[in-house]
Amino acid sequence: AQTVTQSQPEMSVQEAETVTLSCTYDTSESNYYLFWYKQPPSRQMILVIRQEAYKQQNATENRFSVNFQKAAKSFSLKISDSQLGDTAMYFCAFMKTYSNSGYALNFGKGTSLLVTP
Amino acid sequence: DGGITQSPKYLFRKEGQNVTLSCEQNLNHDAMYWYRQDPGQGLRLIYYSQIVNDFQKGDIAEGYSVSREKKESFPLTVTSAQKNPTAFYLCASSQGALAKNIQYFGAGTRLSVL
């Protein structure tokens, strides 16, 4: 089974501080893609970052970076210099294979992040 | 502006009624998806379509139906067989149904039962 686990239902961080959101996954595939999506109060899903398992280098997008540990099947998201606008639900997702070779996202249950002044 | 449009934003269903949620994209994407989101849950895949006139069941397809007659459109019908339809429904699209392709999402439809 291909599953995604986010063990932190809620987190909070002060503005300008750094926070790390955890994600573990389970798969038997050798190459795959992992994603972090953000869902602010508007409920629009927004891609934060993408990581290809074959690439050893951790993906980075401005203040967002990942710590990808393939052997441990861990994919954590680090947010540096947190801003009030980072307040949102964050979902870790794995691109899952379906029976006819199609792919779709398999999501964790999410971590609710609150950034406080 | 290119994007994915879902309508309506809010929808109410009466007992025994079928309702249809609209999803239109002008990104020229081949693949489209429907997800359901419940409180405290991640998104779960209902149906996906890799190409026009083809679609496949996802993890929770029972009580739902879809069609894909045009590349731009992927409507979802919530049938009376779906006994717990109250949820937030999200439509997404991607350039193709490949593992590497990024999925882009619409703003969602909130469905409630009267």
JSON list of C-alpha atoms in Angstrom, two decimals:
[
{"chain": "A", "resi": 1, "resn": "ALA", "atom": "CA", "xyz": [0.00, 0.00, 0.00]},
{"chain": "A", "resi": 2, "resn": "GLN", "atom": "CA", "xyz": [1.14, 3.51, -0.72]},
{"chain": "A", "resi": 3, "resn": "THR", "atom": "CA", "xyz": [0.37, 5.68, 2.30]},
{"chain": "A", "resi": 4, "resn": "VAL", "atom": "CA", "xyz": [1.28, 9.14, 3.53]},
{"chain": "A", "resi": 5, "resn": "THR", "atom": "CA", "xyz": [1.44, 9.99, 7.25]},
{"chain": "A", "resi": 6, "resn": "GLN", "atom": "CA", "xyz": [1.56, 13.44, 8.79]},
{"chain": "A", "resi": 7, "resn": "SER", "atom": "CA", "xyz": [1.96, 13.00, 12.52]},
{"chain": "A", "resi": 8, "resn": "GLN", "atom": "CA", "xyz": [1.46, 16.62, 13.57]},
{"chain": "A", "resi": 9, "resn": "PRO", "atom": "CA", "xyz": [-2.20, 17.67, 13.32]},
{"chain": "A", "resi": 10, "resn": "GLU", "atom": "CA", "xyz": [-1.47, 21.23, 14.49]},
{"chain": "A", "resi": 11, "resn": "MET", "atom": "CA", "xyz": [1.57, 23.42, 14.87]},
{"chain": "A", "resi": 12, "resn": "SER", "atom": "CA", "xyz": [2.24, 27.03, 15.62]},
{"chain": "A", "resi": 13, "resn": "VAL", "atom": "CA", "xyz": [5.23, 29.28, 15.05]},
{"chain": "A", "resi": 14, "resn": "GLN", "atom": "CA", "xyz": [6.03, 32.91, 15.66]},
{"chain": "A", "resi": 15, "resn": "GLU", "atom": "CA", "xyz": [6.54, 35.28, 12.80]},
{"chain": "A", "resi": 16, "resn": "ALA", "atom": "CA", "xyz": [10.13, 35.25, 11.44]},
{"chain": "A", "resi": 17, "resn": "GLU", "atom": "CA", "xyz": [10.88, 31.91, 13.09]},
{"chain": "A", "resi": 18, "resn": "THR", "atom": "CA", "xyz": [11.53, 28.57, 11.38]},
{"chain": "A", "resi": 19, "resn": "VAL", "atom": "CA", "xyz": [9.21, 25.58, 11.53]},
{"chain": "A", "resi": 20, "resn": "THR", "atom": "CA", "xyz": [9.45, 22.02, 10.22]},
{"chain": "A", "resi": 21, "resn": "LEU", "atom": "CA", "xyz": [6.47, 19.90, 9.23]},
{"chain": "A", "resi": 22, "resn": "SER", "atom": "CA", "xyz": [6.92, 16.13, 9.18]},
{"chain": "A", "resi": 23, "resn": "CYS", "atom": "CA", "xyz": [5.79, 13.60, 6.61]},
{"chain": "A", "resi": 24, "resn": "THR", "atom": "CA", "xyz": [6.53, 9.92, 6.14]},
{"chain": "A", "resi": 25, "resn": "TYR", "atom": "CA", "xyz": [5.36, 7.71, 3.31]},
{"chain": "A", "resi": 26, "resn": "ASP", "atom": "CA", "xyz": [5.40, 4.12, 2.28]},
{"chain": "A", "resi": 27, "resn": "THR", "atom": "CA", "xyz": [6.05, 2.82, -1.22]},
{"chain": "A", "resi": 28, "resn": "SER", "atom": "CA", "xyz": [7.82, -0.01, -3.00]},
{"chain": "A", "resi": 29, "resn": "GLU", "atom": "CA", "xyz": [8.55, 2.07, -6.11]},
{"chain": "A", "resi": 30, "resn": "SER", "atom": "CA", "xyz": [12.10, 3.19, -6.86]},
{"chain": "A", "resi": 31, "resn": "ASN", "atom": "CA", "xyz": [11.32, 6.47, -8.55]},
{"chain": "A", "resi": 32, "resn": "TYR", "atom": "CA", "xyz": [8.43, 8.66, -7.51]},
{"chain": "A", "resi": 33, "resn": "TYR", "atom": "CA", "xyz": [7.42, 12.21, -6.79]},
{"chain": "A", "resi": 34, "resn": "LEU", "atom": "CA", "xyz": [6.50, 13.89, -3.55]},
{"chain": "A", "resi": 35, "resn": "PHE", "atom": "CA", "xyz": [4.69, 17.18, -3.07]},
{"chain": "A", "resi": 36, "resn": "TRP", "atom": "CA", "xyz": [3.75, 19.68, -0.42]},
{"chain": "A", "resi": 37, "resn": "TYR", "atom": "CA", "xyz": [0.54, 21.59, -1.01]},
{"chain": "A", "resi": 38, "resn": "LYS", "atom": "CA", "xyz": [-0.76, 24.52, 1.02]},
{"chain": "A", "resi": 39, "resn": "GLN", "atom": "CA", "xyz": [-4.46, 25.17, 1.66]},
{"chain": "A", "resi": 40, "resn": "PRO", "atom": "CA", "xyz": [-5.07, 28.63, 3.17]},
{"chain": "A", "resi": 41, "resn": "PRO", "atom": "CA", "xyz": [-8.45, 29.64, 4.65]},
{"chain": "A", "resi": 42, "resn": "SER", "atom": "CA", "xyz": [-9.69, 30.35, 1.12]},
{"chain": "A", "resi": 43, "resn": "ARG", "atom": "CA", "xyz": [-9.37, 26.55, 0.61]},
{"chain": "A", "resi": 44, "resn": "GLN", "atom": "CA", "xyz": [-7.52, 26.96, -2.68]},
{"chain": "A", "resi": 45, "resn": "MET", "atom": "CA", "xyz": [-4.87, 24.23, -2.96]},
{"chain": "A", "resi": 46, "resn": "ILE", "atom": "CA", "xyz": [-1.50, 25.70, -3.90]},
{"chain": "A", "resi": 47, "resn": "LEU", "atom": "CA", "xyz": [1.65, 23.78, -4.75]},
{"chain": "A", "resi": 48, "resn": "VAL", "atom": "CA", "xyz": [4.51, 24.64, -2.42]},
{"chain": "A", "resi": 49, "resn": "ILE", "atom": "CA", "xyz": [7.28, 22.31, -3.56]},
{"chain": "A", "resi": 50, "resn": "ARG", "atom": "CA", "xyz": [7.97, 19.10, -5.50]},
{"chain": "A", "resi": 51, "resn": "GLN", "atom": "CA", "xyz": [10.70, 16.50, -5.03]},
{"chain": "A", "resi": 52, "resn": "GLU", "atom": "CA", "xyz": [11.75, 13.71, -7.38]},
{"chain": "A", "resi": 53, "resn": "ALA", "atom": "CA", "xyz": [13.03, 10.67, -5.52]},
{"chain": "A", "resi": 54, "resn": "TYR", "atom": "CA", "xyz": [15.93, 10.16, -7.93]},
{"chain": "A", "resi": 55, "resn": "LYS", "atom": "CA", "xyz": [17.34, 13.58, -7.16]},
{"chain": "A", "resi": 56, "resn": "GLN", "atom": "CA", "xyz": [19.47, 13.54, -4.04]},
{"chain": "A", "resi": 57, "resn": "GLN", "atom": "CA", "xyz": [19.47, 17.29, -3.79]},
{"chain": "A", "resi": 58, "resn": "ASN", "atom": "CA", "xyz": [16.70, 18.63, -1.59]},
{"chain": "A", "resi": 59, "resn": "ALA", "atom": "CA", "xyz": [14.22, 20.87, -3.39]},
{"chain": "A", "resi": 60, "resn": "THR", "atom": "CA", "xyz": [14.07, 24.55, -2.43]},
{"chain": "A", "resi": 61, "resn": "GLU", "atom": "CA", "xyz": [11.59, 27.30, -3.30]},
{"chain": "A", "resi": 62, "resn": "ASN", "atom": "CA", "xyz": [12.46, 30.62, -1.68]},
{"chain": "A", "resi": 63, "resn": "ARG", "atom": "CA", "xyz": [11.68, 30.26, 2.06]},
{"chain": "A", "resi": 64, "resn": "PHE", "atom": "CA", "xyz": [10.47, 26.67, 1.63]},
{"chain": "A", "resi": 65, "resn": "SER", "atom": "CA", "xyz": [12.80, 23.69, 1.55]},
{"chain": "A", "resi": 66, "resn": "VAL", "atom": "CA", "xyz": [12.52, 19.98, 2.11]},
{"chain": "A", "resi": 67, "resn": "ASN", "atom": "CA", "xyz": [14.60, 17.42, 3.94]},
{"chain": "A", "resi": 68, "resn": "PHE", "atom": "CA", "xyz": [14.19, 14.31, 1.81]},
{"chain": "A", "resi": 69, "resn": "GLN", "atom": "CA", "xyz": [15.52, 11.11, 3.39]},
{"chain": "A", "resi": 70, "resn": "LYS", "atom": "CA", "xyz": [14.80, 8.37, 0.87]},
{"chain": "A", "resi": 71, "resn": "ALA", "atom": "CA", "xyz": [16.00, 5.44, 2.99]},
{"chain": "A", "resi": 72, "resn": "ALA", "atom": "CA", "xyz": [13.88, 6.58, 5.91]},
{"chain": "A", "resi": 73, "resn": "LYS", "atom": "CA", "xyz": [10.96, 7.48, 3.59]},
{"chain": "A", "resi": 74, "resn": "SER", "atom": "CA", "xyz": [10.76, 10.88, 5.18]},
{"chain": "A", "resi": 75, "resn": "PHE", "atom": "CA", "xyz": [9.89, 14.16, 3.47]},
{"chain": "A", "resi": 76, "resn": "SER", "atom": "CA", "xyz": [9.73, 17.10, 5.86]},
{"chain": "A", "resi": 77, "resn": "LEU", "atom": "CA", "xyz": [9.01, 20.71, 4.92]},
{"chain": "A", "resi": 78, "resn": "LYS", "atom": "CA", "xyz": [10.97, 23.57, 6.45]},
{"chain": "A", "resi": 79, "resn": "ILE", "atom": "CA", "xyz": [9.54, 27.07, 6.36]},
{"chain": "A", "resi": 80, "resn": "SER", "atom": "CA", "xyz": [12.07, 29.78, 7.15]},
{"chain": "A", "resi": 81, "resn": "ASP", "atom": "CA", "xyz": [11.28, 33.34, 8.18]},
{"chain": "A", "resi": 82, "resn": "SER", "atom": "CA", "xyz": [7.62, 32.43, 8.73]},
{"chain": "A", "resi": 83, "resn": "GLN", "atom": "CA", "xyz": [5.07, 35.02, 7.66]},
{"chain": "A", "resi": 84, "resn": "LEU", "atom": "CA", "xyz": [1.47, 35.55, 8.71]},
{"chain": "A", "resi": 85, "resn": "GLY", "atom": "CA", "xyz": [0.40, 34.55, 5.20]},
{"chain": "A", "resi": 86, "resn": "ASP", "atom": "CA", "xyz": [1.90, 31.10, 5.75]},
{"chain": "A", "resi": 87, "resn": "THR", "atom": "CA", "xyz": [-1.01, 30.27, 8.06]},
{"chain": "A", "resi": 88, "resn": "ALA", "atom": "CA", "xyz": [-2.69, 27.36, 6.31]},
{"chain": "A", "resi": 89, "resn": "MET", "atom": "CA", "xyz": [-3.25, 23.64, 6.20]},
{"chain": "A", "resi": 90, "resn": "TYR", "atom": "CA", "xyz": [-0.23, 21.87, 4.71]},
{"chain": "A", "resi": 91, "resn": "PHE", "atom": "CA", "xyz": [-0.64, 18.55, 2.93]},
{"chain": "A", "resi": 92, "resn": "CYS", "atom": "CA", "xyz": [2.10, 16.13, 2.05]},
{"chain": "A", "resi": 93, "resn": "ALA", "atom": "CA", "xyz": [1.26, 14.08, -1.05]},
{"chain": "A", "resi": 94, "resn": "PHE", "atom": "CA", "xyz": [2.68, 11.16, -2.97]},
{"chain": "A", "resi": 95, "resn": "MET", "atom": "CA", "xyz": [2.01, 10.48, -6.63]},
{"chain": "A", "resi": 96, "resn": "LYS", "atom": "CA", "xyz": [0.33, 7.10, -6.49]},
{"chain": "A", "resi": 97, "resn": "THR", "atom": "CA", "xyz": [0.10, 4.61, -9.34]},
{"chain": "A", "resi": 98, "resn": "TYR", "atom": "CA", "xyz": [-3.38, 3.40, -10.26]},
{"chain": "A", "resi": 99, "resn": "SER", "atom": "CA", "xyz": [-4.29, 0.18, -12.03]},
{"chain": "A", "resi": 100, "resn": "ASN", "atom": "CA", "xyz": [-4.18, 1.38, -15.65]},
{"chain": "A", "resi": 101, "resn": "SER", "atom": "CA", "xyz": [-0.85, 3.21, -15.31]},
{"chain": "A", "resi": 102, "resn": "GLY", "atom": "CA", "xyz": [-2.48, 6.48, -14.42]},
{"chain": "A", "resi": 103, "resn": "TYR", "atom": "CA", "xyz": [-1.22, 8.57, -11.53]},
{"chain": "A", "resi": 104, "resn": "ALA", "atom": "CA", "xyz": [-3.00, 10.70, -8.98]},
{"chain": "A", "resi": 105, "resn": "LEU", "atom": "CA", "xyz": [-2.11, 12.30, -5.69]},
{"chain": "A", "resi": 106, "resn": "ASN", "atom": "CA", "xyz": [-2.41, 10.40, -2.43]},
{"chain": "A", "resi": 107, "resn": "PHE", "atom": "CA", "xyz": [-2.60, 12.88, 0.45]},
{"chain": "A", "resi": 108, "resn": "GLY", "atom": "CA", "xyz": [-1.77, 12.82, 4.13]},
{"chain": "A", "resi": 109, "resn": "LYS", "atom": "CA", "xyz": [-4.34, 14.18, 6.59]},
{"chain": "A", "resi": 110, "resn": "GLY", "atom": "CA", "xyz": [-2.61, 17.52, 6.83]},
{"chain": "A", "resi": 111, "resn": "THR", "atom": "CA", "xyz": [-0.93, 19.76, 9.41]},
{"chain": "A", "resi": 112, "resn": "SER", "atom": "CA", "xyz": [-2.65, 22.96, 10.42]},
{"chain": "A", "resi": 113, "resn": "LEU", "atom": "CA", "xyz": [0.00, 25.68, 10.80]},
{"chain": "A", "resi": 114, "resn": "LEU", "atom": "CA", "xyz": [-0.70, 28.91, 12.65]},
{"chain": "A", "resi": 115, "resn": "VAL", "atom": "CA", "xyz": [1.79, 31.77, 12.38]},
{"chain": "A", "resi": 116, "resn": "THR", "atom": "CA", "xyz": [1.44, 34.23, 15.26]},
{"chain": "A", "resi": 117, "resn": "PRO", "atom": "CA", "xyz": [2.69, 37.82, 15.47]},
{"chain": "B", "resi": 1, "resn": "ASP", "atom": "CA", "xyz": [-6.33, 34.03, -17.29]},
{"chain": "B", "resi": 2, "resn": "GLY", "atom": "CA", "xyz": [-5.66, 30.30, -17.49]},
{"chain": "B", "resi": 3, "resn": "GLY", "atom": "CA", "xyz": [-7.11, 28.23, -14.74]},
{"chain": "B", "resi": 4, "resn": "ILE", "atom": "CA", "xyz": [-9.68, 25.82, -13.41]},
{"chain": "B", "resi": 5, "resn": "THR", "atom": "CA", "xyz": [-13.20, 26.98, -12.71]},
{"chain": "B", "resi": 6, "resn": "GLN", "atom": "CA", "xyz": [-15.52, 25.08, -10.43]},
{"chain": "B", "resi": 7, "resn": "SER", "atom": "CA", "xyz": [-19.17, 25.92, -10.06]},
{"chain": "B", "resi": 8, "resn": "PRO", "atom": "CA", "xyz": [-21.21, 26.46, -8.09]},
{"chain": "B", "resi": 9, "resn": "LYS", "atom": "CA", "xyz": [-19.26, 27.48, -5.02]},
{"chain": "B", "resi": 10, "resn": "TYR", "atom": "CA", "xyz": [-22.02, 26.18, -2.74]},
{"chain": "B", "resi": 11, "resn": "LEU", "atom": "CA", "xyz": [-24.57, 23.49, -3.55]},
{"chain": "B", "resi": 12, "resn": "PHE", "atom": "CA", "xyz": [-27.40, 21.94, -1.60]},
{"chain": "B", "resi": 13, "resn": "ARG", "atom": "CA", "xyz": [-28.85, 18.52, -2.24]},
{"chain": "B", "resi": 14, "resn": "LYS", "atom": "CA", "xyz": [-32.22, 17.17, -1.20]},
{"chain": "B", "resi": 15, "resn": "GLU", "atom": "CA", "xyz": [-32.79, 13.52, -0.29]},
{"chain": "B", "resi": 16, "resn": "GLY", "atom": "CA", "xyz": [-32.89, 11.28, -3.35]},
{"chain": "B", "resi": 17, "resn": "GLN", "atom": "CA", "xyz": [-31.64, 13.98, -5.67]},
{"chain": "B", "resi": 18, "resn": "ASN", "atom": "CA", "xyz": [-28.73, 13.81, -8.10]},
{"chain": "B", "resi": 19, "resn": "VAL", "atom": "CA", "xyz": [-26.60, 16.92, -8.35]},
{"chain": "B", "resi": 20, "resn": "THR", "atom": "CA", "xyz": [-23.83, 17.82, -10.78]},
{"chain": "B", "resi": 21, "resn": "LEU", "atom": "CA", "xyz": [-20.67, 19.78, -9.99]},
{"chain": "B", "resi": 22, "resn": "SER", "atom": "CA", "xyz": [-19.01, 21.58, -12.86]},
{"chain": "B", "resi": 23, "resn": "CYS", "atom": "CA", "xyz": [-15.28, 21.71, -13.58]},
{"chain": "B", "resi": 24, "resn": "GLU", "atom": "CA", "xyz": [-13.86, 23.55, -16.58]},
{"chain": "B", "resi": 25, "resn": "GLN", "atom": "CA", "xyz": [-10.19, 24.18, -17.41]},
{"chain": "B", "resi": 26, "resn": "ASN", "atom": "CA", "xyz": [-8.56, 26.32, -20.09]},
{"chain": "B", "resi": 27, "resn": "LEU", "atom": "CA", "xyz": [-5.01, 25.11, -19.47]},
{"chain": "B", "resi": 28, "resn": "ASN", "atom": "CA", "xyz": [-5.13, 22.63, -22.36]},
{"chain": "B", "resi": 29, "resn": "HIS", "atom": "CA", "xyz": [-4.45, 19.84, -19.88]},
{"chain": "B", "resi": 30, "resn": "ASP", "atom": "CA", "xyz": [-5.14, 16.23, -20.83]},
{"chain": "B", "resi": 31, "resn": "ALA", "atom": "CA", "xyz": [-5.72, 14.85, -17.35]},
{"chain": "B", "resi": 32, "resn": "MET", "atom": "CA", "xyz": [-8.42, 15.86, -14.88]},
{"chain": "B", "resi": 33, "resn": "TYR", "atom": "CA", "xyz": [-9.27, 14.68, -11.38]},
{"chain": "B", "resi": 34, "resn": "TRP", "atom": "CA", "xyz": [-11.97, 14.87, -8.72]},
{"chain": "B", "resi": 35, "resn": "TYR", "atom": "CA", "xyz": [-11.11, 14.77, -5.01]},
{"chain": "B", "resi": 36, "resn": "ARG", "atom": "CA", "xyz": [-13.28, 14.82, -1.93]},
{"chain": "B", "resi": 37, "resn": "GLN", "atom": "CA", "xyz": [-12.19, 16.54, 1.30]},
{"chain": "B", "resi": 38, "resn": "ASP", "atom": "CA", "xyz": [-13.79, 15.83, 4.66]},
{"chain": "B", "resi": 39, "resn": "PRO", "atom": "CA", "xyz": [-12.94, 17.64, 7.94]},
{"chain": "B", "resi": 40, "resn": "GLY", "atom": "CA", "xyz": [-9.73, 16.27, 9.45]},
{"chain": "B", "resi": 41, "resn": "GLN", "atom": "CA", "xyz": [-9.01, 14.26, 6.33]},
{"chain": "B", "resi": 42, "resn": "GLY", "atom": "CA", "xyz": [-6.72, 14.69, 3.41]},
{"chain": "B", "resi": 43, "resn": "LEU", "atom": "CA", "xyz": [-8.11, 14.70, -0.10]},
{"chain": "B", "resi": 44, "resn": "ARG", "atom": "CA", "xyz": [-9.32, 11.39, -1.49]},
{"chain": "B", "resi": 45, "resn": "LEU", "atom": "CA", "xyz": [-9.53, 10.57, -5.17]},
{"chain": "B", "resi": 46, "resn": "ILE", "atom": "CA", "xyz": [-13.01, 9.95, -6.60]},
{"chain": "B", "resi": 47, "resn": "TYR", "atom": "CA", "xyz": [-12.38, 9.68, -10.35]},
{"chain": "B", "resi": 48, "resn": "TYR", "atom": "CA", "xyz": [-9.71, 10.67, -12.82]},
{"chain": "B", "resi": 49, "resn": "SER", "atom": "CA", "xyz": [-9.50, 11.01, -16.56]},
{"chain": "B", "resi": 50, "resn": "GLN", "atom": "CA", "xyz": [-6.29, 10.78, -18.56]},
{"chain": "B", "resi": 51, "resn": "ILE", "atom": "CA", "xyz": [-7.85, 11.69, -21.89]},
{"chain": "B", "resi": 52, "resn": "VAL", "atom": "CA", "xyz": [-11.15, 12.62, -23.49]},
{"chain": "B", "resi": 53, "resn": "ASN", "atom": "CA", "xyz": [-13.77, 9.84, -23.46]},
{"chain": "B", "resi": 54, "resn": "ASP", "atom": "CA", "xyz": [-11.85, 7.87, -20.85]},
{"chain": "B", "resi": 55, "resn": "PHE", "atom": "CA", "xyz": [-12.07, 7.91, -17.08]},
{"chain": "B", "resi": 56, "resn": "GLN", "atom": "CA", "xyz": [-11.13, 5.60, -14.20]},
{"chain": "B", "resi": 57, "resn": "LYS", "atom": "CA", "xyz": [-12.38, 5.05, -10.67]},
{"chain": "B", "resi": 58, "resn": "GLY", "atom": "CA", "xyz": [-10.31, 6.31, -7.80]},
{"chain": "B", "resi": 59, "resn": "ASP", "atom": "CA", "xyz": [-10.43, 5.22, -4.17]},
{"chain": "B", "resi": 60, "resn": "ILE", "atom": "CA", "xyz": [-13.99, 6.30, -3.33]},
{"chain": "B", "resi": 61, "resn": "ALA", "atom": "CA", "xyz": [-15.99, 6.17, -6.59]},
{"chain": "B", "resi": 62, "resn": "GLU", "atom": "CA", "xyz": [-19.17, 4.58, -5.20]},
{"chain": "B", "resi": 63, "resn": "GLY", "atom": "CA", "xyz": [-22.15, 6.90, -5.48]},
{"chain": "B", "resi": 64, "resn": "TYR", "atom": "CA", "xyz": [-20.47, 9.18, -8.01]},
{"chain": "B", "resi": 65, "resn": "SER", "atom": "CA", "xyz": [-20.36, 9.32, -11.80]},
{"chain": "B", "resi": 66, "resn": "VAL", "atom": "CA", "xyz": [-18.38, 11.41, -14.30]},
{"chain": "B", "resi": 67, "resn": "SER", "atom": "CA", "xyz": [-18.14, 12.07, -18.02]},
{"chain": "B", "resi": 68, "resn": "ARG", "atom": "CA", "xyz": [-15.34, 13.46, -20.17]},
{"chain": "B", "resi": 69, "resn": "GLU", "atom": "CA", "xyz": [-16.83, 14.43, -23.53]},
{"chain": "B", "resi": 70, "resn": "LYS", "atom": "CA", "xyz": [-14.63, 17.49, -23.98]},
{"chain": "B", "resi": 71, "resn": "LYS", "atom": "CA", "xyz": [-11.02, 18.12, -23.04]},
{"chain": "B", "resi": 72, "resn": "GLU", "atom": "CA", "xyz": [-11.96, 21.22, -21.06]},
{"chain": "B", "resi": 73, "resn": "SER", "atom": "CA", "xyz": [-14.75, 19.74, -19.00]},
{"chain": "B", "resi": 74, "resn": "PHE", "atom": "CA", "xyz": [-15.03, 17.00, -16.35]},
{"chain": "B", "resi": 75, "resn": "PRO", "atom": "CA", "xyz": [-18.38, 17.21, -14.51]},
{"chain": "B", "resi": 76, "resn": "LEU", "atom": "CA", "xyz": [-19.02, 15.14, -11.40]},
{"chain": "B", "resi": 77, "resn": "THR", "atom": "CA", "xyz": [-22.50, 13.85, -10.55]},
{"chain": "B", "resi": 78, "resn": "VAL", "atom": "CA", "xyz": [-23.24, 12.98, -6.95]},
{"chain": "B", "resi": 79, "resn": "THR", "atom": "CA", "xyz": [-26.01, 10.41, -7.15]},
{"chain": "B", "resi": 80, "resn": "SER", "atom": "CA", "xyz": [-28.66, 9.48, -4.61]},
{"chain": "B", "resi": 81, "resn": "ALA", "atom": "CA", "xyz": [-26.62, 6.34, -3.93]},
{"chain": "B", "resi": 82, "resn": "GLN", "atom": "CA", "xyz": [-24.02, 8.49, -2.17]},
{"chain": "B", "resi": 83, "resn": "LYS", "atom": "CA", "xyz": [-25.42, 8.45, 1.36]},
{"chain": "B", "resi": 84, "resn": "ASN", "atom": "CA", "xyz": [-22.98, 10.90, 2.89]},
{"chain": "B", "resi": 85, "resn": "PRO", "atom": "CA", "xyz": [-22.34, 13.53, 0.22]},
{"chain": "B", "resi": 86, "resn": "THR", "atom": "CA", "xyz": [-21.63, 16.49, 2.52]},
{"chain": "B", "resi": 87, "resn": "ALA", "atom": "CA", "xyz": [-18.02, 17.47, 1.78]},
{"chain": "B", "resi": 88, "resn": "PHE", "atom": "CA", "xyz": [-15.77, 19.88, -0.04]},
{"chain": "B", "resi": 89, "resn": "TYR", "atom": "CA", "xyz": [-15.10, 18.79, -3.64]},
{"chain": "B", "resi": 90, "resn": "LEU", "atom": "CA", "xyz": [-11.96, 19.78, -5.51]},
{"chain": "B", "resi": 91, "resn": "CYS", "atom": "CA", "xyz": [-11.25, 19.41, -9.19]},
{"chain": "B", "resi": 92, "resn": "ALA", "atom": "CA", "xyz": [-7.70, 19.36, -10.53]},
{"chain": "B", "resi": 93, "resn": "SER", "atom": "CA", "xyz": [-5.94, 19.05, -13.85]},
{"chain": "B", "resi": 94, "resn": "SER", "atom": "CA", "xyz": [-2.46, 18.26, -15.10]},
{"chain": "B", "resi": 95, "resn": "GLN", "atom": "CA", "xyz": [-0.68, 18.20, -18.42]},
{"chain": "B", "resi": 96, "resn": "GLY", "atom": "CA", "xyz": [-0.81, 14.41, -18.40]},
{"chain": "B", "resi": 97, "resn": "ALA", "atom": "CA", "xyz": [-1.42, 11.68, -15.88]},
{"chain": "B", "resi": 98, "resn": "LEU", "atom": "CA", "xyz": [2.29, 11.12, -15.30]},
{"chain": "B", "resi": 99, "resn": "ALA", "atom": "CA", "xyz": [3.99, 10.84, -11.96]},
{"chain": "B", "resi": 100, "resn": "LYS", "atom": "CA", "xyz": [6.00, 14.01, -12.47]},
{"chain": "B", "resi": 101, "resn": "ASN", "atom": "CA", "xyz": [3.17, 16.27, -13.54]},
{"chain": "B", "resi": 102, "resn": "ILE", "atom": "CA", "xyz": [1.97, 18.97, -11.20]},
{"chain": "B", "resi": 103, "resn": "GLN", "atom": "CA", "xyz": [-1.74, 19.07, -10.49]},
{"chain": "B", "resi": 104, "resn": "TYR", "atom": "CA", "xyz": [-3.47, 22.45, -10.39]},
{"chain": "B", "resi": 105, "resn": "PHE", "atom": "CA", "xyz": [-6.65, 22.86, -8.40]},
{"chain": "B", "resi": 106, "resn": "GLY", "atom": "CA", "xyz": [-9.88, 24.78, -8.70]},
{"chain": "B", "resi": 107, "resn": "ALA", "atom": "CA", "xyz": [-11.39, 26.74, -5.80]},
{"chain": "B", "resi": 108, "resn": "GLY", "atom": "CA", "xyz": [-13.76, 23.93, -4.83]},
{"chain": "B", "resi": 109, "resn": "THR", "atom": "CA", "xyz": [-17.48, 23.32, -4.34]},
{"chain": "B", "resi": 110, "resn": "ARG", "atom": "CA", "xyz": [-19.01, 22.83, -0.91]},
{"chain": "B", "resi": 111, "resn": "LEU", "atom": "CA", "xyz": [-21.91, 20.38, -1.05]},
{"chain": "B", "resi": 112, "resn": "SER", "atom": "CA", "xyz": [-24.41, 20.13, 1.79]},
{"chain": "B", "resi": 113, "resn": "VAL", "atom": "CA", "xyz": [-27.51, 18.03, 2.30]},
{"chain": "B", "resi": 114, "resn": "LEU", "atom": "CA", "xyz": [-30.80, 19.78, 3.11]}
]
